[in-house]
Amino acid sequence: MADLARLSLNTATVRERWDLPACIEGCARHGIGWIGPWRDGLAAYGIARAARHIRDAGLTVSGLCRGGWWTSVPRAQAIDDNRRAIDEAATLGARCLVIVNGGLLPDSRDLAAARARCLEGLAAVLPHARAAGVALALEPLHPMTCADRSVLSTTAQALDWCDALGDGVGVALDVYHIWWDPEVLAQIARARGRILGFHVCDWLQETRDLVTDRGMMGDGVIDIAGLRTAVDAAGYDGPIEVEIFSTRDWWTRDPDEVLAVMKARFERCV
Ligand code: ZN
């Protein structure tokens, strides 16, 4: 099983009840050494203040969520916003900036054009990211999100984009998005040296909603430990983020209970 020292709280897991300072304090209270904040919570709290609080609490930032979204706003605006996200990640000392690329362009059926726009945006901000020392972690999302969230759908495609972009880019692998892929183990092996983040939760057998009905590790059908073993075998020994969007269950519970369950399940299922 994975070492509990690798556990990171992605703050989305308790977002309905805790703001960022409460998440920081919660991690410290539960002995969790890593945190994965979101930019909205960061903006609300203040970036310098958040960076100081995280450091003072003895935490390290596994990844900042998130940059990308190249296709939903004009090109220049997306580039500006991603440069700001890179600066925020640098201020936090984050191990990476997680990139969710975005879906189709507005009023368009042109998937190739959407993918080209994403690659163009990534290439445009990459020099800034390299100069800031911030690695960009491309997160492939489940293909059901292709229209509205991510035209980057598989680990293979993410690694192809890494190949095209060069240094400073890697992948964030989320079991929820990649577990179904018949090529997943071969592609994880191919990702050696380019895995920047690893996210866990579970896929409930009867999922009601793709985005907001994720399960706690052990409650669903994903071979999480198997994927974690493959990621480790590919040389990844960094933090493992628990990222659970759950309107019907975990978001309704007391976050202290969520963190306690999360720790126990991490030890048993990851
Ligand atoms: Zn994720």
Short mmCIF file of C-alpha atoms and ligand atoms in Angstrom, two decimals:
data_model
loop_
_atom_site.label_atom_id
_atom_site.label_comp_id
_atom_site.label_asym_id
_atom_site.label_seq_id
_atom_site.Cartn_x
_atom_site.Cartn_y
_atom_site.Cartn_z
CA MET A 1 0.00 0.00 0.00
CA ALA A 2 1.07 3.61 -0.51
CA ASP A 3 2.90 5.50 2.22
CA LEU A 4 0.54 7.82 4.08
CA ALA A 5 3.23 10.50 3.83
CA ARG A 6 2.25 10.82 0.13
CA LEU A 7 -1.38 11.72 0.85
CA SER A 8 -2.52 15.11 -0.43
CA LEU A 9 -5.89 16.76 0.09
CA ASN A 10 -7.23 18.23 -3.13
CA THR A 11 -9.40 20.92 -1.64
CA ALA A 12 -12.29 20.16 -4.03
CA THR A 13 -12.98 17.15 -1.78
CA VAL A 14 -14.33 19.40 0.99
CA ARG A 15 -15.09 22.53 -1.01
CA GLU A 16 -18.70 22.94 0.06
CA ARG A 17 -17.83 23.30 3.76
CA TRP A 18 -14.24 24.53 4.05
CA ASP A 19 -12.54 27.55 2.54
CA LEU A 20 -8.80 27.43 1.88
CA PRO A 21 -7.61 28.45 5.36
CA ALA A 22 -9.91 25.82 6.89
CA CYS A 23 -8.43 23.22 4.50
CA ILE A 24 -4.90 24.20 5.52
CA GLU A 25 -5.77 23.91 9.21
CA GLY A 26 -7.61 20.65 8.58
CA CYS A 27 -4.58 19.09 6.87
CA ALA A 28 -2.34 20.17 9.72
CA ARG A 29 -4.80 18.77 12.29
CA HIS A 30 -5.05 15.42 10.50
CA GLY A 31 -1.32 15.09 9.85
CA ILE A 32 -1.66 15.42 6.07
CA GLY A 33 1.52 16.91 4.62
CA TRP A 34 0.34 17.90 1.14
CA ILE A 35 -2.42 20.09 -0.23
CA GLY A 36 -3.80 20.68 -3.74
CA PRO A 37 -5.60 24.05 -3.75
CA TRP A 38 -7.89 25.54 -6.38
CA ARG A 39 -7.43 28.98 -7.83
CA ASP A 40 -10.85 30.31 -6.78
CA GLY A 41 -10.13 29.55 -3.12
CA LEU A 42 -6.69 31.01 -3.51
CA ALA A 43 -8.01 34.25 -4.99
CA ALA A 44 -10.58 34.57 -2.20
CA TYR A 45 -7.92 34.19 0.48
CA GLY A 46 -5.08 36.09 -1.19
CA ILE A 47 -2.13 34.37 -2.82
CA ALA A 48 0.71 35.69 -0.65
CA ARG A 49 -1.32 35.06 2.48
CA ALA A 50 -2.17 31.53 1.37
CA ALA A 51 1.46 30.76 0.51
CA ARG A 52 2.55 31.92 3.96
CA HIS A 53 -0.19 30.01 5.76
CA ILE A 54 0.58 26.80 3.85
CA ARG A 55 4.27 27.11 4.62
CA ASP A 56 3.70 27.97 8.29
CA ALA A 57 1.41 24.93 8.63
CA GLY A 58 4.24 22.73 7.36
CA LEU A 59 2.43 21.77 4.16
CA THR A 60 3.68 21.47 0.58
CA VAL A 61 1.55 22.11 -2.52
CA SER A 62 1.23 19.00 -4.68
CA GLY A 63 -0.41 20.79 -7.59
CA LEU A 64 -2.37 23.96 -8.28
CA CYS A 65 -5.77 23.43 -9.93
CA ARG A 66 -5.88 24.64 -12.59
CA GLY A 67 -4.81 26.22 -15.82
CA GLY A 68 -5.86 25.49 -19.39
CA TRP A 69 -9.38 26.16 -20.68
CA TRP A 70 -7.89 27.31 -23.97
CA THR A 71 -11.08 27.05 -25.98
CA SER A 72 -13.81 28.78 -23.98
CA VAL A 73 -12.42 32.33 -24.06
CA PRO A 74 -10.50 34.36 -26.67
CA ARG A 75 -6.93 33.15 -27.22
CA ALA A 76 -5.17 36.19 -25.68
CA GLN A 77 -7.35 36.04 -22.59
CA ALA A 78 -6.60 32.36 -22.06
CA ILE A 79 -2.88 32.99 -22.41
CA ASP A 80 -2.98 35.87 -19.90
CA ASP A 81 -4.92 33.80 -17.42
CA ASN A 82 -2.53 30.87 -17.76
CA ARG A 83 0.47 33.13 -17.20
CA ARG A 84 -1.19 34.30 -13.98
CA ALA A 85 -1.84 30.70 -12.95
CA ILE A 86 1.84 29.90 -13.55
CA ASP A 87 2.86 32.84 -11.35
CA GLU A 88 0.49 31.66 -8.61
CA ALA A 89 1.93 28.14 -8.78
CA ALA A 90 5.43 29.60 -8.49
CA THR A 91 4.43 31.69 -5.45
CA LEU A 92 3.03 28.57 -3.79
CA GLY A 93 6.07 26.46 -4.67
CA ALA A 94 3.66 23.97 -6.25
CA ARG A 95 5.10 20.83 -7.78
CA CYS A 96 3.04 21.51 -10.89
CA LEU A 97 0.19 23.48 -12.42
CA VAL A 98 -2.58 21.08 -13.43
CA ILE A 99 -3.92 21.80 -16.90
CA VAL A 100 -7.48 20.97 -17.98
CA ASN A 101 -7.45 21.91 -21.61
CA GLY A 102 -11.08 22.68 -22.43
CA GLY A 103 -13.68 21.35 -24.84
CA LEU A 104 -14.78 22.35 -28.30
CA LEU A 105 -14.56 25.94 -29.48
CA PRO A 106 -17.88 27.85 -29.19
CA ASP A 107 -20.46 26.85 -31.82
CA SER A 108 -18.02 24.44 -33.41
CA ARG A 109 -17.86 20.78 -34.37
CA ASP A 110 -14.20 21.02 -35.29
CA LEU A 111 -12.38 18.78 -32.83
CA ALA A 112 -9.05 19.13 -34.64
CA ALA A 113 -9.26 22.93 -34.39
CA ALA A 114 -9.97 22.72 -30.65
CA ARG A 115 -6.97 20.46 -30.11
CA ALA A 116 -4.78 22.76 -32.20
CA ARG A 117 -5.90 25.75 -30.10
CA CYS A 118 -4.90 23.91 -26.90
CA LEU A 119 -1.47 23.00 -28.21
CA GLU A 120 -0.94 26.53 -29.45
CA GLY A 121 -1.88 27.96 -26.03
CA LEU A 122 0.41 25.55 -24.22
CA ALA A 123 3.31 26.40 -26.54
CA ALA A 124 2.65 30.12 -26.00
CA VAL A 125 2.92 29.96 -22.20
CA LEU A 126 5.60 27.30 -21.95
CA PRO A 127 8.56 29.73 -22.01
CA HIS A 128 6.96 31.62 -19.10
CA ALA A 129 6.43 28.35 -17.19
CA ARG A 130 10.01 27.23 -17.80
CA ALA A 131 11.37 30.59 -16.64
CA ALA A 132 9.22 30.40 -13.49
CA GLY A 133 10.26 26.81 -12.82
CA VAL A 134 6.64 25.61 -12.96
CA ALA A 135 5.94 22.28 -14.64
CA LEU A 136 2.69 22.02 -16.62
CA ALA A 137 0.78 18.82 -15.86
CA LEU A 138 -1.60 17.87 -18.67
CA GLU A 139 -4.56 16.00 -17.24
CA PRO A 140 -6.43 13.82 -19.72
CA LEU A 141 -10.14 13.71 -18.89
CA HIS A 142 -12.67 10.97 -19.58
CA PRO A 143 -13.87 11.12 -23.21
CA MET A 144 -17.44 11.88 -22.09
CA THR A 145 -16.12 15.36 -21.22
CA CYS A 146 -14.72 15.96 -24.68
CA ALA A 147 -17.39 18.49 -25.72
CA ASP A 148 -17.25 20.79 -22.73
CA ARG A 149 -14.15 20.13 -20.62
CA SER A 150 -11.30 18.35 -22.30
CA VAL A 151 -10.47 17.48 -25.89
CA LEU A 152 -7.47 15.74 -24.34
CA SER A 153 -8.91 12.35 -23.50
CA THR A 154 -6.30 9.66 -23.05
CA THR A 155 -2.90 9.14 -21.46
CA ALA A 156 -1.46 8.30 -24.90
CA GLN A 157 -2.73 11.57 -26.34
CA ALA A 158 -1.36 13.52 -23.35
CA LEU A 159 2.07 11.95 -23.85
CA ASP A 160 1.94 12.74 -27.57
CA TRP A 161 1.33 16.38 -26.63
CA CYS A 162 4.24 16.22 -24.18
CA ASP A 163 6.43 14.86 -26.98
CA ALA A 164 5.37 17.75 -29.21
CA LEU A 165 5.90 20.43 -26.55
CA GLY A 166 9.21 19.33 -25.03
CA ASP A 167 10.71 20.11 -21.64
CA GLY A 168 8.60 21.53 -18.83
CA VAL A 169 5.45 19.53 -19.62
CA GLY A 170 4.27 16.24 -18.14
CA VAL A 171 1.05 14.51 -17.15
CA ALA A 172 -1.30 14.45 -14.18
CA LEU A 173 -2.93 11.03 -14.08
CA ASP A 174 -6.32 10.77 -12.39
CA VAL A 175 -7.61 7.23 -11.92
CA TYR A 176 -11.18 8.44 -12.47
CA HIS A 177 -10.32 9.51 -16.00
CA ILE A 178 -7.91 6.81 -17.12
CA TRP A 179 -8.94 3.53 -15.45
CA TRP A 180 -11.13 2.30 -18.35
CA ASP A 181 -8.44 2.67 -21.03
CA PRO A 182 -7.23 -0.67 -22.45
CA GLU A 183 -3.81 0.92 -23.01
CA VAL A 184 -3.51 2.45 -19.57
CA LEU A 185 -0.73 0.27 -18.16
CA ALA A 186 1.43 0.51 -21.28
CA GLN A 187 0.93 4.29 -21.38
CA ILE A 188 1.80 4.69 -17.69
CA ALA A 189 5.06 2.85 -18.40
CA ARG A 190 5.64 5.18 -21.36
CA ALA A 191 5.10 8.16 -19.03
CA ARG A 192 8.27 7.39 -17.05
CA GLY A 193 9.95 10.64 -16.00
CA ARG A 194 6.90 12.71 -17.04
CA ILE A 195 4.39 11.92 -14.29
CA LEU A 196 3.86 15.14 -12.34
CA GLY A 197 0.77 14.21 -10.36
CA PHE A 198 -1.44 11.26 -9.45
CA HIS A 199 -5.08 11.76 -8.39
CA VAL A 200 -7.30 9.17 -6.74
CA CYS A 201 -10.99 8.63 -5.97
CA ASP A 202 -13.31 5.87 -7.22
CA TRP A 203 -15.79 5.23 -10.01
CA LEU A 204 -19.12 4.23 -8.51
CA GLN A 205 -20.74 1.27 -10.27
CA GLU A 206 -23.91 3.31 -10.77
CA THR A 207 -22.56 6.77 -11.43
CA ARG A 208 -25.31 9.37 -11.59
CA ASP A 209 -23.23 12.26 -12.85
CA LEU A 210 -19.81 12.13 -14.46
CA VAL A 211 -18.54 15.33 -12.85
CA THR A 212 -19.99 15.44 -9.35
CA ASP A 213 -20.67 11.85 -8.34
CA ARG A 214 -17.21 10.52 -7.61
CA GLY A 215 -16.72 7.88 -4.94
CA MET A 216 -14.32 7.48 -2.03
CA MET A 217 -11.51 5.02 -2.67
CA GLY A 218 -12.81 1.51 -2.07
CA ASP A 219 -16.47 2.33 -2.80
CA GLY A 220 -16.25 1.76 -6.55
CA VAL A 221 -14.75 -0.37 -9.30
CA ILE A 222 -11.29 1.07 -9.99
CA ASP A 223 -8.20 -1.05 -9.25
CA ILE A 224 -6.59 1.96 -7.56
CA ALA A 225 -3.73 0.05 -5.95
CA GLY A 226 -2.97 -1.59 -9.31
CA LEU A 227 -2.72 1.78 -11.06
CA ARG A 228 -0.70 3.23 -8.19
CA THR A 229 1.71 0.30 -8.43
CA ALA A 230 2.09 0.95 -12.17
CA VAL A 231 2.71 4.66 -11.58
CA ASP A 232 5.31 3.85 -8.93
CA ALA A 233 6.95 1.33 -11.26
CA ALA A 234 7.21 4.16 -13.81
CA GLY A 235 9.35 6.06 -11.31
CA TYR A 236 6.76 8.31 -9.65
CA ASP A 237 7.23 8.69 -5.91
CA GLY A 238 5.47 12.03 -5.38
CA PRO A 239 2.24 13.04 -3.66
CA ILE A 240 -1.08 11.31 -4.30
CA GLU A 241 -4.06 13.68 -4.30
CA VAL A 242 -7.50 12.63 -3.17
CA GLU A 243 -9.91 14.57 -5.38
CA ILE A 244 -13.59 13.81 -4.84
CA PHE A 245 -16.49 15.80 -6.29
CA SER A 246 -19.56 14.40 -4.61
CA THR A 247 -22.79 16.37 -4.31
CA ARG A 248 -24.81 13.49 -2.91
CA ASP A 249 -22.40 12.17 -0.30
CA TRP A 250 -18.96 13.50 0.66
CA TRP A 251 -19.72 17.19 0.14
CA THR A 252 -22.63 16.88 2.58
CA ARG A 253 -20.52 15.45 5.41
CA ASP A 254 -18.46 17.07 8.15
CA PRO A 255 -15.03 17.64 6.54
CA ASP A 256 -13.23 16.31 9.61
CA GLU A 257 -15.08 13.03 9.06
CA VAL A 258 -14.20 13.12 5.34
CA LEU A 259 -10.50 13.54 6.12
CA ALA A 260 -10.55 10.72 8.68
CA VAL A 261 -12.24 8.34 6.22
CA MET A 262 -9.93 9.51 3.44
CA LYS A 263 -6.85 8.64 5.49
CA ALA A 264 -8.17 5.21 6.44
CA ARG A 265 -9.17 4.39 2.83
CA PHE A 266 -5.86 5.67 1.52
CA GLU A 267 -4.07 3.17 3.74
CA ARG A 268 -6.38 0.32 2.73
CA CYS A 269 -7.09 0.95 -0.96
CA VAL A 270 -4.26 3.01 -2.45
ZN ZN B 1 -7.77 15.15 -11.20
#
